CSV table of C-alpha atoms and ligand atoms in Angstrom, one decimal:
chain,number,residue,atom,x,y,z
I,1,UNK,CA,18.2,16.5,8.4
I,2,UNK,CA,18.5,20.0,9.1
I,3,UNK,CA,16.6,21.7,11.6
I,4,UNK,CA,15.3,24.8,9.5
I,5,UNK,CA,14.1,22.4,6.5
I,6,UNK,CA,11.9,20.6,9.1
I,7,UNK,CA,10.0,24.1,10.5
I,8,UNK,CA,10.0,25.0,6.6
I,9,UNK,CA,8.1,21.6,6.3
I,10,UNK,CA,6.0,22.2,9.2
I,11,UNK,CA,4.7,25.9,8.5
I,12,UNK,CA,3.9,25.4,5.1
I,13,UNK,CA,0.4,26.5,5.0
I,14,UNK,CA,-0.6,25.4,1.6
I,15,UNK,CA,1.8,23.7,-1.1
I,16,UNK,CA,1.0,22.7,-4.5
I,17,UNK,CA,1.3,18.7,-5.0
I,18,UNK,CA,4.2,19.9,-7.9
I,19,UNK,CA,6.1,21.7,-5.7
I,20,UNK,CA,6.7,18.5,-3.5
I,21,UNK,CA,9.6,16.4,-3.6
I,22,UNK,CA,9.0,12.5,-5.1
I,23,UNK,CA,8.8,11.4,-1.6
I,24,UNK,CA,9.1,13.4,1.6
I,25,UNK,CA,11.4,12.4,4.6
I,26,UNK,CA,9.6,9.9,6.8
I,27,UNK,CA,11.9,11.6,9.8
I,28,UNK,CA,9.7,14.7,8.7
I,29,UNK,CA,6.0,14.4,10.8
I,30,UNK,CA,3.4,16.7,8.5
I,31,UNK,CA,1.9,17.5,11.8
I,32,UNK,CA,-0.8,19.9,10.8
I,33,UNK,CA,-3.8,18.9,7.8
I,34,UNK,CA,-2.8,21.4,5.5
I,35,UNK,CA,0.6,19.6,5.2
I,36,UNK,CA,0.1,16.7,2.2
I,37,UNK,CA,1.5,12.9,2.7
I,38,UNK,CA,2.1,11.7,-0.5
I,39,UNK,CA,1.7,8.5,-1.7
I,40,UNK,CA,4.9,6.9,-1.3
I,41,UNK,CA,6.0,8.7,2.0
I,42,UNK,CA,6.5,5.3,3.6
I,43,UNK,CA,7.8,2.3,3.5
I,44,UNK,CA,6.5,0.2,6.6
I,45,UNK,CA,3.5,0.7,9.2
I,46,UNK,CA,6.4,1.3,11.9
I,47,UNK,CA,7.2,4.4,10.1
I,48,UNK,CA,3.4,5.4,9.9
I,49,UNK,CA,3.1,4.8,13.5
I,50,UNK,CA,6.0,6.9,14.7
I,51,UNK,CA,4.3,9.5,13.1
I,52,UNK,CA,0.7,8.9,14.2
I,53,UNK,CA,2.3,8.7,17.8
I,54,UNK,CA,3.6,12.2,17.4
I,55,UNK,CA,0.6,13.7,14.8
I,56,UNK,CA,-1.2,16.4,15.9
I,57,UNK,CA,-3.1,16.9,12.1
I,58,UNK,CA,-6.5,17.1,14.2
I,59,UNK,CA,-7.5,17.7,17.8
I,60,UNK,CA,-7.4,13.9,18.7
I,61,UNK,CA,-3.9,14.2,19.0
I,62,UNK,CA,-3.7,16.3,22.3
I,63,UNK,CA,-6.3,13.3,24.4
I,64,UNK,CA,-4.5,10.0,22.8
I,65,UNK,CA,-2.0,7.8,24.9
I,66,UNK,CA,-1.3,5.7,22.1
I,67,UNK,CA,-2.0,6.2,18.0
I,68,UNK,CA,-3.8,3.1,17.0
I,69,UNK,CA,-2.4,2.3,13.8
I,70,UNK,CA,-2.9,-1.9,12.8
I,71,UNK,CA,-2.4,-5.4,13.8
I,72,UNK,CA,-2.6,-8.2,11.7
I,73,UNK,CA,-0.4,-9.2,8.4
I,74,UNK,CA,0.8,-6.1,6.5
I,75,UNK,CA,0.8,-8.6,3.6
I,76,UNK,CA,-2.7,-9.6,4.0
I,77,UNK,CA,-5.2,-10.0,1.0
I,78,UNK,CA,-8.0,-8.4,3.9
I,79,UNK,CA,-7.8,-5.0,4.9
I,80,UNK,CA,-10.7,-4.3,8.0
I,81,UNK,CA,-11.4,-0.5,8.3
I,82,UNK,CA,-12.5,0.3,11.5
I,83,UNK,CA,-14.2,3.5,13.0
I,84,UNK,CA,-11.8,4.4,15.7
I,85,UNK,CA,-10.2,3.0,19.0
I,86,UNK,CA,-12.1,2.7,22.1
I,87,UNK,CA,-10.6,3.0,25.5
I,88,UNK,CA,-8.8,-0.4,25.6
I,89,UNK,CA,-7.5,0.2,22.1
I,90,UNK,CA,-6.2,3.5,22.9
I,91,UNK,CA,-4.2,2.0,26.0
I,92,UNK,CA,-3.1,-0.8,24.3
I,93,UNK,CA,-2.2,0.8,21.0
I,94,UNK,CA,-3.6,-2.0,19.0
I,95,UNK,CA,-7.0,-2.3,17.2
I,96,UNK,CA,-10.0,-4.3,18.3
I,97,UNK,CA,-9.3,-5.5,21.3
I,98,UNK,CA,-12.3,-4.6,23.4
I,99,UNK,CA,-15.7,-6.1,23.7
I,100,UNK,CA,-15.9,-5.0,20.0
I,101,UNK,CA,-12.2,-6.8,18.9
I,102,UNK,CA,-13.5,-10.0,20.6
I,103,UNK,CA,-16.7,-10.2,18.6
I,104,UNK,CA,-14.8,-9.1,15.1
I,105,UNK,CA,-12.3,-11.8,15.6
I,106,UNK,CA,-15.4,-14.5,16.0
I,107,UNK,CA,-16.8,-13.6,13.0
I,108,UNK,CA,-13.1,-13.8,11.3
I,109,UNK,CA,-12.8,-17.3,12.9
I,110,UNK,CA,-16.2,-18.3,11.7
I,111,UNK,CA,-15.1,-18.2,8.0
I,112,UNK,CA,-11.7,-19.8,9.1
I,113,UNK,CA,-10.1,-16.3,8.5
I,114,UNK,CA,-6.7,-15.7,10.6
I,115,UNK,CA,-4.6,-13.1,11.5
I,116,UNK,CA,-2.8,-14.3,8.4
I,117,UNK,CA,-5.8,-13.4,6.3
I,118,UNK,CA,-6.0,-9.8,7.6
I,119,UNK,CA,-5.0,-6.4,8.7
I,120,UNK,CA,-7.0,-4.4,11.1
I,121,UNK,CA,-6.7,-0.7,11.1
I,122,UNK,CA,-9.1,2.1,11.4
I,123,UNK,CA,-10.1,5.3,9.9
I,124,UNK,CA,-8.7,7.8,12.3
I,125,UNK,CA,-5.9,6.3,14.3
I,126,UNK,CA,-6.5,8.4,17.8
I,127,UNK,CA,-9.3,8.1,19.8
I,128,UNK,CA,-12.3,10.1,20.5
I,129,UNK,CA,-13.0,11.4,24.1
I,130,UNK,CA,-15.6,9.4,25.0
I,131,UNK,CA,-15.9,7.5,21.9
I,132,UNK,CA,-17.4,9.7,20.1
I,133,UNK,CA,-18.0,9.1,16.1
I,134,UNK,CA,-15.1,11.0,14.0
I,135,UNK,CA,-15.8,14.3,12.6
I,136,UNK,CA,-15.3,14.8,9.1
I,137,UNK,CA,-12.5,16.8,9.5
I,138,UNK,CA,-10.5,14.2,11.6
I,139,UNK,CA,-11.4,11.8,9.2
I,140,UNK,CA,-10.1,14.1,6.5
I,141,UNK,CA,-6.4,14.8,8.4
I,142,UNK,CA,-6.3,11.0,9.0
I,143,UNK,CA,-7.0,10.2,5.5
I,144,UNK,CA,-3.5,9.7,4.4
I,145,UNK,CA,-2.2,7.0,6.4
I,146,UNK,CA,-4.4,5.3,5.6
I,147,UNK,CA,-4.5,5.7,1.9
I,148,UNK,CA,-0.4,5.1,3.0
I,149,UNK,CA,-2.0,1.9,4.7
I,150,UNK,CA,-3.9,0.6,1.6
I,151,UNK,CA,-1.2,1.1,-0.3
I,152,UNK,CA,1.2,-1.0,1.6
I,153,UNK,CA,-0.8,-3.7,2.1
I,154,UNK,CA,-2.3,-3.7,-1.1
I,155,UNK,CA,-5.2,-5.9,-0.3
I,156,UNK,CA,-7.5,-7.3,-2.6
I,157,UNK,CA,-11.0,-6.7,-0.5
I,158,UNK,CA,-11.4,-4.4,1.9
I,159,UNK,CA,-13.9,-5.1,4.8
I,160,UNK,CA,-15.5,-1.5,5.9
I,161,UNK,CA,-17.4,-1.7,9.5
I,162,UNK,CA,-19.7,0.6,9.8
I,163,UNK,CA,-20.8,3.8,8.1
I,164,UNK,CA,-17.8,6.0,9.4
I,165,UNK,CA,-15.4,3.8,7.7
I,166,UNK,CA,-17.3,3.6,4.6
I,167,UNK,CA,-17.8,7.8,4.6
I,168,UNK,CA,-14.1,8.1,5.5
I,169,UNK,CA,-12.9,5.9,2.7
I,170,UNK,CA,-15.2,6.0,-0.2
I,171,UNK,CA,-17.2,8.9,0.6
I,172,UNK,CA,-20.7,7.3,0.7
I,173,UNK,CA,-22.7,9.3,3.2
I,174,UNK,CA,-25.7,6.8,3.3
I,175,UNK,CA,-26.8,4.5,6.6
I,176,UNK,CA,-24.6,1.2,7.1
I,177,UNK,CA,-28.1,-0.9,6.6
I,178,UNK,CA,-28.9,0.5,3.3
I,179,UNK,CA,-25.1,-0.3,1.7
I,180,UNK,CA,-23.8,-3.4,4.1
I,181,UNK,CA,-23.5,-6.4,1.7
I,182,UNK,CA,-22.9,-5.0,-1.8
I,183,UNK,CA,-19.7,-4.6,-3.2
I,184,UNK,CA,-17.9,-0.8,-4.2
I,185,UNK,CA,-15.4,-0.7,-6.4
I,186,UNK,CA,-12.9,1.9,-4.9
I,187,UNK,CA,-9.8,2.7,-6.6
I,188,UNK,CA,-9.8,-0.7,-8.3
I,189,UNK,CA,-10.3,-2.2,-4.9
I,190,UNK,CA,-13.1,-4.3,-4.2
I,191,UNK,CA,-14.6,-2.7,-0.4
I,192,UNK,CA,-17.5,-4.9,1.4
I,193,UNK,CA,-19.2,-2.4,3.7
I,194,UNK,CA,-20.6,-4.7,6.9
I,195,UNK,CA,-22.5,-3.6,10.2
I,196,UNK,CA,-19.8,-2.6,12.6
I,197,UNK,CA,-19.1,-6.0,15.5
I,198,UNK,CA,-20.2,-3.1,18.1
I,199,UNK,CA,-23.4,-2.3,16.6
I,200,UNK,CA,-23.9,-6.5,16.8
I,201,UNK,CA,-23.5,-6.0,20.2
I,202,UNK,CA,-25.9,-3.7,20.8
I,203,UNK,CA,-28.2,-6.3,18.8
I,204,UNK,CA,-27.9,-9.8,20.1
I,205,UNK,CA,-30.7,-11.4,18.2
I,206,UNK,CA,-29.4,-14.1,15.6
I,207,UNK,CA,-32.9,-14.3,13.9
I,208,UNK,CA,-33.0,-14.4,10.2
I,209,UNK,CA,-32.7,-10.9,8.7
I,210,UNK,CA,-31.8,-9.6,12.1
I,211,UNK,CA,-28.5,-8.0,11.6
I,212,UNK,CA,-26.3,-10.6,13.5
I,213,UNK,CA,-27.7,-13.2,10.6
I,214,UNK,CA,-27.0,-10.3,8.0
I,215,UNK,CA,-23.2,-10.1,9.3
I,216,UNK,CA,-22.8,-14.2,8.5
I,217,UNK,CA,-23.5,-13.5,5.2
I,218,UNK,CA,-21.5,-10.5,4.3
I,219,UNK,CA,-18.8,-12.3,5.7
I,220,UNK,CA,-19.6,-15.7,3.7
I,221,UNK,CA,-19.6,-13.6,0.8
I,222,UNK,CA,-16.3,-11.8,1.2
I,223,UNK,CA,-14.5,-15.5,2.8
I,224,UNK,CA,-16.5,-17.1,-0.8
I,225,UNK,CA,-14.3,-13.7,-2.8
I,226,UNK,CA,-11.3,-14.3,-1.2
I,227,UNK,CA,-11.5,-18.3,-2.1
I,228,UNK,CA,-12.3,-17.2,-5.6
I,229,UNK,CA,-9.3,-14.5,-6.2
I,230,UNK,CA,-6.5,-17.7,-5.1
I,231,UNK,CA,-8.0,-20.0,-7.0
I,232,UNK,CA,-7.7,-17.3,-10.4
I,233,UNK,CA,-3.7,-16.7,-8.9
I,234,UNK,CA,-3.3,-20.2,-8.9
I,235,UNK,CA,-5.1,-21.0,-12.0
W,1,LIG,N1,-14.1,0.1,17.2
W,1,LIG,C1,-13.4,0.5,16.1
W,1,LIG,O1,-14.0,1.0,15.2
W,1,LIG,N2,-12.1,0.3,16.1
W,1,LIG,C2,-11.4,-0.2,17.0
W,1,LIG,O2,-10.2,-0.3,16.9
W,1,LIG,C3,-12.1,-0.6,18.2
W,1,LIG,C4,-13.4,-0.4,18.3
């Protein structure tokens, strides 16, 4: 690829979806927001993650070590949308894996869900100094990997910790506790917004209605969804 077609690429300022080309060069990083990513850029999450590791889109890009872009099956029928790495996830360069990632995979476990079962990614792939929640506008730049993500994957339900993932996906702007446990349809997808494993954390108590005892059964309820879609695909 020639040099000059990459700084062409890389100063555009504002291009109309039309004027694109069907898919763009994944050896081409759209480092900066206004550049689009559209649907079909890539073909694997290695390919998203070269890019993430190099994407400067928002301001996160300057504190990361590593992008934090998924673990899990890229063919599973679960995708889990995160807010953000933490500190270990940002060394590591893999989701969950903190205090946070422990508890998540215990509730997976729980409902006999495996790594087979699901993907893990998050809603902006760098971390925030000091763990900050995502602005809006890094959630915006991040947007389109993980659309890119979805995509891929094509999962059937999509579990949405916490109220960052489920404004930075579907736009909702209202408190985790008023939408955890309903369904949205998104995009033909069917999203389950749940507390986020870190806010568990913060509440230990397992009492009825408390919202450890609220988790067990959003997650019954996406595990009893999940059991219902296989048995339809093998009906
Ligand atoms: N919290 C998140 O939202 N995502 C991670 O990857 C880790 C902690």
């Amino acid at each position: 690829m020639a040099t000059d077609d990459q700084i062409d690429l890389f100063n555009l300022t504002s291009v109309a979806e039309t004027q694109l080309p069907a898919t763009v060069d994944p050896a081409l990083i759209p480092t900066d927001a206004k550049v689009p990513i559209p649907s079909g850029t890539y073909s694997g999450m290695e390919e998203i993650s070269l890019h993430c590791n190099q994407c400067h889109r928002c301001g996160l890009g300057a504190t990361r070590t590593h992008a934090v872009v998924g673990r899990g099956n890229p063919q599973a029928p679960i995708l889990i949308v995160g807010e953000g790495p933490g500190q270990n996830e940002d060394e590591t360069g893999l989701p969950f894996v903190g205090k946070a990632g422990q508890l998540l995979d215990k509730i997976l476990e729980s409902v006999k869900l495996t790594e087979a079962d699901v993907f893990i990614g998050n809603i902006v792939k760098c971390r925030p100094p000091g763990n900050r929640t995502p602005t809006q506008e890094e959630m915006d730049a991040c947007r389109p990997y993980l659309l890119e993500q979805i995509r891929l994957v094509d999962p059937h339900i999509i579990l949405l910790t916490g109220a960052s993932a489920v404004r930075g996906l579907v736009g909702d702007k209202r408190g985790i506790t008023k939408i955890r446990g309903e369904w949205i349809e998104w995009e033909g997808r069917m999203c389950m917004p749940v507390f986020h494993p870190a806010y568990l954390l913060r509440n230990p108590s397992r009492e009825k209605g408390s919202p450890k005892w609220l988790m067990w059964q959003d997650i019954q309820t996406v595990r009893a969804k999940l059991d219902e879609i296989r048995a339809e695909q093998s009906g």
